[in-house]
Coordinates of N, CA and C in Angstrom, one line a residue:
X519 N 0.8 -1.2 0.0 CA 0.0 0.0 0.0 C 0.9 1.2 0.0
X520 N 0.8 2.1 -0.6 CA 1.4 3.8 -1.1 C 0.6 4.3 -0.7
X521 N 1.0 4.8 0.5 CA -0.1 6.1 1.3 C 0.9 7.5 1.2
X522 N 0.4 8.4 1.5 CA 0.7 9.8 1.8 C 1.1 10.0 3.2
X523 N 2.3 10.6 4.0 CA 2.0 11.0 5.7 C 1.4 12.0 5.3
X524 N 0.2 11.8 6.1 CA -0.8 13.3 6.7 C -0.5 13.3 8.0
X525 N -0.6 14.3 8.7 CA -0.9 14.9 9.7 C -2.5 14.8 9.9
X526 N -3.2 14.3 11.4 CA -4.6 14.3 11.5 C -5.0 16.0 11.2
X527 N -4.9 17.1 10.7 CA -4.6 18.5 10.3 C -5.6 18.2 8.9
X528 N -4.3 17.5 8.3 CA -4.3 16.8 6.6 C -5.3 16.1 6.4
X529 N -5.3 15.5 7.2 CA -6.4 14.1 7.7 C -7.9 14.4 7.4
X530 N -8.2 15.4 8.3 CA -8.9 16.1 8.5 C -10.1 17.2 7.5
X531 N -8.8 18.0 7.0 CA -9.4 18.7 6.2 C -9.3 18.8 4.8
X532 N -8.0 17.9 4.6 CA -7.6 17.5 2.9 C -8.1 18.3 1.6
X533 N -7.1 19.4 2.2 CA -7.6 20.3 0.8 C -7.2 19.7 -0.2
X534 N -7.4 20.2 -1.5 CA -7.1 19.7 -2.8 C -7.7 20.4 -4.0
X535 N -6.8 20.3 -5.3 CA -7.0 21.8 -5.9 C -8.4 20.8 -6.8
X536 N -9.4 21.5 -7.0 CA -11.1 21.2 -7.4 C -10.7 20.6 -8.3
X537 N -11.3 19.4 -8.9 CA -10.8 18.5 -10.0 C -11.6 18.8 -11.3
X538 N -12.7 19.6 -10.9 CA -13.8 19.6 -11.8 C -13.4 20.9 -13.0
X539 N -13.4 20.8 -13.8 CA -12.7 22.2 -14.9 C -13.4 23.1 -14.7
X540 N -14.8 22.6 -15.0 CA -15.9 24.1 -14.8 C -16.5 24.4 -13.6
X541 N -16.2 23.8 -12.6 CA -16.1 24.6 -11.2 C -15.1 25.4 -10.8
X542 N -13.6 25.1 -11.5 CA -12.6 25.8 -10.8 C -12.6 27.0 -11.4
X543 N -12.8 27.1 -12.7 CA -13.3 28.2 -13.2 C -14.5 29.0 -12.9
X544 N -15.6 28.5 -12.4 CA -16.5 29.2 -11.6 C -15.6 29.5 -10.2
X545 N -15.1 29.1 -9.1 CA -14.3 29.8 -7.8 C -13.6 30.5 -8.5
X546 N -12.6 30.7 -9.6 CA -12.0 31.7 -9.7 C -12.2 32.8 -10.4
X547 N -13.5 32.9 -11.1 CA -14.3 33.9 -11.6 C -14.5 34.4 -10.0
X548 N -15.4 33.7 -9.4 CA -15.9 34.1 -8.1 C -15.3 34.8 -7.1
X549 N -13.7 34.5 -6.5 CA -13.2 34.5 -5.7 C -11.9 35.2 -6.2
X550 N -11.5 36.8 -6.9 CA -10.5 37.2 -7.0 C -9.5 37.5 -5.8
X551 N -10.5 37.5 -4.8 CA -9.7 38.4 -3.5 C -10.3 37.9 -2.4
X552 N -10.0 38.2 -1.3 CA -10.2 37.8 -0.1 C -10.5 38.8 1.7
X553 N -11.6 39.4 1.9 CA -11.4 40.4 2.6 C -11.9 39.5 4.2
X554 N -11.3 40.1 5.3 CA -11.4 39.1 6.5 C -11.2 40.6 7.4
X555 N -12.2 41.8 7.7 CA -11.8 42.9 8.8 C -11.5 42.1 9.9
X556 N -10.7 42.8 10.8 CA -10.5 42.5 12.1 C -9.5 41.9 12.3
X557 N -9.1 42.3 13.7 CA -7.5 41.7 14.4 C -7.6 40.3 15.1
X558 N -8.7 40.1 15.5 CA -8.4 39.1 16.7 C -7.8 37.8 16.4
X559 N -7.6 37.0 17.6 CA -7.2 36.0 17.6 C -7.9 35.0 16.5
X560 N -9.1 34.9 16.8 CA -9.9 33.9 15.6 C -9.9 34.5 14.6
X561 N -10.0 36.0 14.2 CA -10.1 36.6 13.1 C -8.7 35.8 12.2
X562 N -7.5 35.8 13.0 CA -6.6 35.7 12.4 C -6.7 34.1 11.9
X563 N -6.8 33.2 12.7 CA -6.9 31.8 12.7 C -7.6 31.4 10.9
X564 N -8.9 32.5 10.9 CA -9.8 32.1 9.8 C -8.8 32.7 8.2
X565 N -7.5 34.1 8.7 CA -7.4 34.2 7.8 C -6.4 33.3 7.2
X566 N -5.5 32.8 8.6 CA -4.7 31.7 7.8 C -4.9 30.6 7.8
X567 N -6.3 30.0 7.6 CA -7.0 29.3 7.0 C -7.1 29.4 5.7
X568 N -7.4 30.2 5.3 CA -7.4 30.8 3.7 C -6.6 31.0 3.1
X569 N -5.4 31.2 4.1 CA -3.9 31.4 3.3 C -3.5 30.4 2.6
X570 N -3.7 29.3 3.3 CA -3.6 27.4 3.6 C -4.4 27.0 2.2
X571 N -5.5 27.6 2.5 CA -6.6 26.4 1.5 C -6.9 27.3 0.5
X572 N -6.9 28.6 0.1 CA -6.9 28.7 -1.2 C -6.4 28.9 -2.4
X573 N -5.2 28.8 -2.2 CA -4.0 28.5 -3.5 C -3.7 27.4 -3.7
X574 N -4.0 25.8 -2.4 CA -4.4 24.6 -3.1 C -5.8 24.5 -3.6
X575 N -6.7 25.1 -3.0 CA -8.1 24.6 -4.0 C -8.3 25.5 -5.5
X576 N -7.6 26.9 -5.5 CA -7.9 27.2 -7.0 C -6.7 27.6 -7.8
X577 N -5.4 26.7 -6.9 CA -4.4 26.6 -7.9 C -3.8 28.3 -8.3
X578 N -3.8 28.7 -7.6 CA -3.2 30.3 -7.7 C -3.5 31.3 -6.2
X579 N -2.5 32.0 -6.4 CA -2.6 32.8 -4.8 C -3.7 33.7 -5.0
X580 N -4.4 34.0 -3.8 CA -5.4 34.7 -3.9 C -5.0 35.6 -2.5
X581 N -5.2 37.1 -2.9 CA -4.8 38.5 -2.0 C -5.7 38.5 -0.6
X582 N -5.0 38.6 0.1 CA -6.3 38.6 1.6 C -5.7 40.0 1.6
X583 N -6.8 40.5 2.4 CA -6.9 42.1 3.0 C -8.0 42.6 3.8
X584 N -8.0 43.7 4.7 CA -8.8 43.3 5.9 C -10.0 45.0 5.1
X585 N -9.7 45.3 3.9 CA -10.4 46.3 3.4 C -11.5 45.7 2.4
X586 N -12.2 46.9 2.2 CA -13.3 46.8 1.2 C -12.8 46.2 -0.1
X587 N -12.9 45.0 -0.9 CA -13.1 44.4 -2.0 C -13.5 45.8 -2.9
X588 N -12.3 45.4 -4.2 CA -13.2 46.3 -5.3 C -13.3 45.1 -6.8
X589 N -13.3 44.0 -6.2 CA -13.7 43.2 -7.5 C -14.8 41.5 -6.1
X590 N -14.4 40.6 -7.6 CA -15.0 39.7 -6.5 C -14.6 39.0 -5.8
X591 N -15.5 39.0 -4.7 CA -14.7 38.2 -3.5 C -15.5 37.7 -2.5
X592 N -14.7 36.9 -1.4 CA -14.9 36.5 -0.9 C -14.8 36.9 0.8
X593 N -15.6 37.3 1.2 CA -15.7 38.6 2.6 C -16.1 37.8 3.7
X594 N -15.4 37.8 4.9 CA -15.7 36.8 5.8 C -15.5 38.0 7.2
X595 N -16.3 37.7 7.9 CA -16.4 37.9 9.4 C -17.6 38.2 10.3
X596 N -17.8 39.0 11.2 CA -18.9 39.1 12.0 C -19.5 40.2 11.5
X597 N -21.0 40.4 11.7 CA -22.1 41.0 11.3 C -21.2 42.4 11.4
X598 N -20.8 42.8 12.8 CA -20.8 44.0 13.1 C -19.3 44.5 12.3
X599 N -18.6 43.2 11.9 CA -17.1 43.6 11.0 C -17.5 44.2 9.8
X600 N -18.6 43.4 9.1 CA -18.5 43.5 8.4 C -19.4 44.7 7.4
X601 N -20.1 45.4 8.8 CA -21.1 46.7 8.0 C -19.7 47.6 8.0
X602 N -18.8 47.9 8.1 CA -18.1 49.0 8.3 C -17.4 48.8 6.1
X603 N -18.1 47.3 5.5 CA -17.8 47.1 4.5 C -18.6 47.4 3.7
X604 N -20.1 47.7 4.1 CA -21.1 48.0 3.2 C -22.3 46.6 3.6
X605 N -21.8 46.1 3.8 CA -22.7 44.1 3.9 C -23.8 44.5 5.1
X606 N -24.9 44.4 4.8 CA -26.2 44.8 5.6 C -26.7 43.5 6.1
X607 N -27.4 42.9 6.6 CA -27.8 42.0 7.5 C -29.1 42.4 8.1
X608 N -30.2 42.0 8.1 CA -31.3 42.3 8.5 C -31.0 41.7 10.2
X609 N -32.0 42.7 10.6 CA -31.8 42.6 12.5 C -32.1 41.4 12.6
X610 N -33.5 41.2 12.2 CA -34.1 39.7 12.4 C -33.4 38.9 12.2
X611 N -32.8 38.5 10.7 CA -31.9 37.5 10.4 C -30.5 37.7 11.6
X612 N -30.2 38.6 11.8 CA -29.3 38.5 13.3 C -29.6 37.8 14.1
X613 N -31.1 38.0 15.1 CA -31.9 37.0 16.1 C -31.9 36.0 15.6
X614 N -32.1 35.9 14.5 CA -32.1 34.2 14.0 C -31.0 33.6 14.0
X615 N -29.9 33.5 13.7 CA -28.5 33.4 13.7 C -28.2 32.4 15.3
X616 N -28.3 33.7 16.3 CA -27.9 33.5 17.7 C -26.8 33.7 17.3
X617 N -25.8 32.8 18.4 CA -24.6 33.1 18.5 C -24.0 31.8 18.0
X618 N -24.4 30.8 18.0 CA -23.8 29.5 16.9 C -24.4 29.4 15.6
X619 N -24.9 29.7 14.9 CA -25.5 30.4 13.6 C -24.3 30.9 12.6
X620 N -24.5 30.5 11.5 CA -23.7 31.6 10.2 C -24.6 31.0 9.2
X621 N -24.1 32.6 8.6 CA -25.0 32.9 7.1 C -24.0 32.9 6.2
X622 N -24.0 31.5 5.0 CA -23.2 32.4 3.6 C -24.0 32.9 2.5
X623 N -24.3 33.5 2.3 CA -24.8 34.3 1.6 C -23.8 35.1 -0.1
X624 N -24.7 35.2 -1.2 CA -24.0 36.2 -2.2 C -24.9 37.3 -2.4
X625 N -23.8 38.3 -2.2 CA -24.8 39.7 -2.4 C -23.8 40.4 -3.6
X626 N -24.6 41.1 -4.4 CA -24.0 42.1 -5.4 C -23.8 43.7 -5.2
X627 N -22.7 43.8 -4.9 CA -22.0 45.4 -4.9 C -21.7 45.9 -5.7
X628 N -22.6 46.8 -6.4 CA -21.8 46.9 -8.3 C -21.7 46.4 -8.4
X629 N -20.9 46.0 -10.0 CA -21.0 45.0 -10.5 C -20.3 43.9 -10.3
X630 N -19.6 44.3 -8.7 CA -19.1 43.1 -8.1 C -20.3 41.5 -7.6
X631 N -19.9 40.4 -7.4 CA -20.2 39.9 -6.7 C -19.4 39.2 -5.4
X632 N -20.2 39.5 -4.1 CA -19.3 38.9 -2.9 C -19.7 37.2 -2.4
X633 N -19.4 36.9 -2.4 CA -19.5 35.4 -1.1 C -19.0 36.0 0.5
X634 N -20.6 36.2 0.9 CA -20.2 36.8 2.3 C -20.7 35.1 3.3
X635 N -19.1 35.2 4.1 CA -19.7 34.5 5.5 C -19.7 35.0 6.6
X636 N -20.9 35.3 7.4 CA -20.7 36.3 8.4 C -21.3 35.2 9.4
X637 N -21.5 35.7 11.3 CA -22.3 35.2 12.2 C -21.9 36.3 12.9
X638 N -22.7 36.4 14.2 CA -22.9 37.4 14.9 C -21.2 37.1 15.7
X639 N -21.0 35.9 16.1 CA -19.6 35.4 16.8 C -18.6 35.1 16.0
X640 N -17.4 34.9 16.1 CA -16.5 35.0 15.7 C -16.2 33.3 15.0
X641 N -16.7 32.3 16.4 CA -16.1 30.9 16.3 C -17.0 30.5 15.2
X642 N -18.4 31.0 15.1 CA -19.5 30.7 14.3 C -18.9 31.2 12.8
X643 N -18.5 32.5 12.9 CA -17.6 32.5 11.2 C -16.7 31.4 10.9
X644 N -15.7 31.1 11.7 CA -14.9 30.3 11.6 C -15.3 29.0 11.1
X645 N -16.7 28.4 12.1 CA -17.4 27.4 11.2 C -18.0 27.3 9.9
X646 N -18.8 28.7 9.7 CA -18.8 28.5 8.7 C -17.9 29.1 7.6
X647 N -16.8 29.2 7.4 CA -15.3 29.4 6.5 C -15.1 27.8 6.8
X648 N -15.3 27.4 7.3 CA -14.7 25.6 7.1 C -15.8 24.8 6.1
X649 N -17.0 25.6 6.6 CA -17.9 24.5 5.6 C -17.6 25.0 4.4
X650 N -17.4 26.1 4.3 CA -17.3 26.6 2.3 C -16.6 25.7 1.4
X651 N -15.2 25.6 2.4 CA -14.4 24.9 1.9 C -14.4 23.4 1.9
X652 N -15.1 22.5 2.8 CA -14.9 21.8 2.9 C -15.5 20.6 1.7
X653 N -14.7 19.6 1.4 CA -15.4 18.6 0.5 C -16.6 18.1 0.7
X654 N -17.4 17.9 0.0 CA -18.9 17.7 0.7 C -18.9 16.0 -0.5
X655 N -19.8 15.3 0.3 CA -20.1 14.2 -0.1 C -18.7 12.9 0.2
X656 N -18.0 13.5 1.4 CA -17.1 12.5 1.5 C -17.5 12.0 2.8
X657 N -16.9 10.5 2.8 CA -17.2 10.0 4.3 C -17.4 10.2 5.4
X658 N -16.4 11.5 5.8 CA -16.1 12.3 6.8 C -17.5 13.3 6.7
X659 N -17.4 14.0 5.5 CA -19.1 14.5 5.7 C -20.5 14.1 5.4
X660 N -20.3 12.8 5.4 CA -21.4 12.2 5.4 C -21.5 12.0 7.2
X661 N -20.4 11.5 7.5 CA -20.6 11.4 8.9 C -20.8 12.0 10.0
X662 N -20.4 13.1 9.5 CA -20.7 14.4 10.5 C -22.0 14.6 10.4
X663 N -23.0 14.7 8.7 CA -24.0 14.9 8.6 C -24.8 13.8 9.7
X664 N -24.7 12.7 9.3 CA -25.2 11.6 10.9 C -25.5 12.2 11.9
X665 N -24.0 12.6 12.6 CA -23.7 12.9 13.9 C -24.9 13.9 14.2
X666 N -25.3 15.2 13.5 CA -25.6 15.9 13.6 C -27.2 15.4 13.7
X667 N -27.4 14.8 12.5 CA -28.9 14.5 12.8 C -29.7 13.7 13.6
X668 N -28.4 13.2 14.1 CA -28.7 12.0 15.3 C -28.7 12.9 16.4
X669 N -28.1 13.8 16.9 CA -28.0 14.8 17.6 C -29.3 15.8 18.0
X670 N -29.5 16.0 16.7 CA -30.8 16.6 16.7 C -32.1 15.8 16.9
X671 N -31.7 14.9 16.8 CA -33.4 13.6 16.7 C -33.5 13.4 18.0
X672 N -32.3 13.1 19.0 CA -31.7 13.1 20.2 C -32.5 14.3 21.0
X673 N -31.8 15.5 20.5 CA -32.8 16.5 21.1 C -34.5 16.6 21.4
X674 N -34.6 16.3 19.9 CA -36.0 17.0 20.1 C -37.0 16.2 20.8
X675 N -36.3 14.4 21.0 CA -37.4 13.8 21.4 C -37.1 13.7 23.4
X676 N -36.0 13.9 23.5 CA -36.1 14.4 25.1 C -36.5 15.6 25.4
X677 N -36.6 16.5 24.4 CA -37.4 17.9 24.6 C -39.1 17.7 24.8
X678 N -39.6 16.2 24.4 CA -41.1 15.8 24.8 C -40.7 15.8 26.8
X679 N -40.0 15.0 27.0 CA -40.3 14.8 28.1 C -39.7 15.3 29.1
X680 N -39.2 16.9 29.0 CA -39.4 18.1 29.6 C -40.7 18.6 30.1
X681 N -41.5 18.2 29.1 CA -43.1 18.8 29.6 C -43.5 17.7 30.7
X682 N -43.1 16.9 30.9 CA -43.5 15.5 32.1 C -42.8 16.3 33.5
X683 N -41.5 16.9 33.3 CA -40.9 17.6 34.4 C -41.4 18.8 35.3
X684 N -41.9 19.7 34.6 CA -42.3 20.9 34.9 C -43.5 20.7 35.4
X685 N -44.7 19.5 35.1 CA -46.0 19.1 35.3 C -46.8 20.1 34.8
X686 N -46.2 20.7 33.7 CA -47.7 21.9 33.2 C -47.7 21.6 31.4

């Protein structure tokens, strides 16, 4: 057997540059640049995330910068980072969100188009910057998809017999 050493990192997230011709040409129509406001610790984590995974997924460097995009791109951070860029967010869809919540969303700025990921929190950006990128329909996310529904089925059917506790 001819295996690769990964690192559980590697393991994990196994970038790789898009195999598909007319997808990769769609992300890189889509994704000329990269805007990520803000200093912080996770801020930073998400941007070198992107450092990492977008020159192997579209096969060319792509510019991060923490300013306003003047072509297309890809704009990542929190609700409140990211109005200082123009990117609006309805209040409600805020409440809705919560604080483990993210929206990716495409909105058109001129005759730009952005790929915005925003959440009200920071770690919630972060998750959702992992799902953009991540391979979908592989084992690993099939499995997670499981985990999650199982989780959720979990929930809601001990959430019946909450109402047995309270006696109302």
């Amino acid at each position: 057997m001819n295996t690769k050493n990964e690192d559980s990192y590697e393991l994990w997230l196994r970038y790789r540059q898009i195999d598909n011709p007319e997808r990769l040409t769609q992300y890189r129509e889509t994704i000329n640049e990269v805007a990520i406001p803000g200093t912080s610790g996770t801020t930073q984590i998400i941007s070198n995330e992107l450092k990492r995974s977008l020159p192997v997924l579209l096969a060319r460097e792509i510019p991060l910068s923490k300013q306003k995009p003047d072509s297309n791109a890809l704009v990542v951070g929190t609700i409140n980072k990211l109005e200082a860029l123009g990117v609006n967010i309805s209040q409600d869809r805020c409440q809705e969100l919560g604080d483990e919540g993210f929206l990716i969303t495409s909105q058109l700025f001129g005759e730009n188009r952005w790929i915005v990921v925003t959440a009200n929190k920071e770690t919630a950006v972060l998750t959702g910057t992992i799902v953009v990128f991540m391979r979908k329909g592989t084992r690993a996310h099939r499995s997670i998809g499981y985990v999650y529904f199982t989780s959720m089925l979990g929930t809601n059917i001990t959430a019946l017999f909450i109402y047995r506790l309270t006696g109302t």
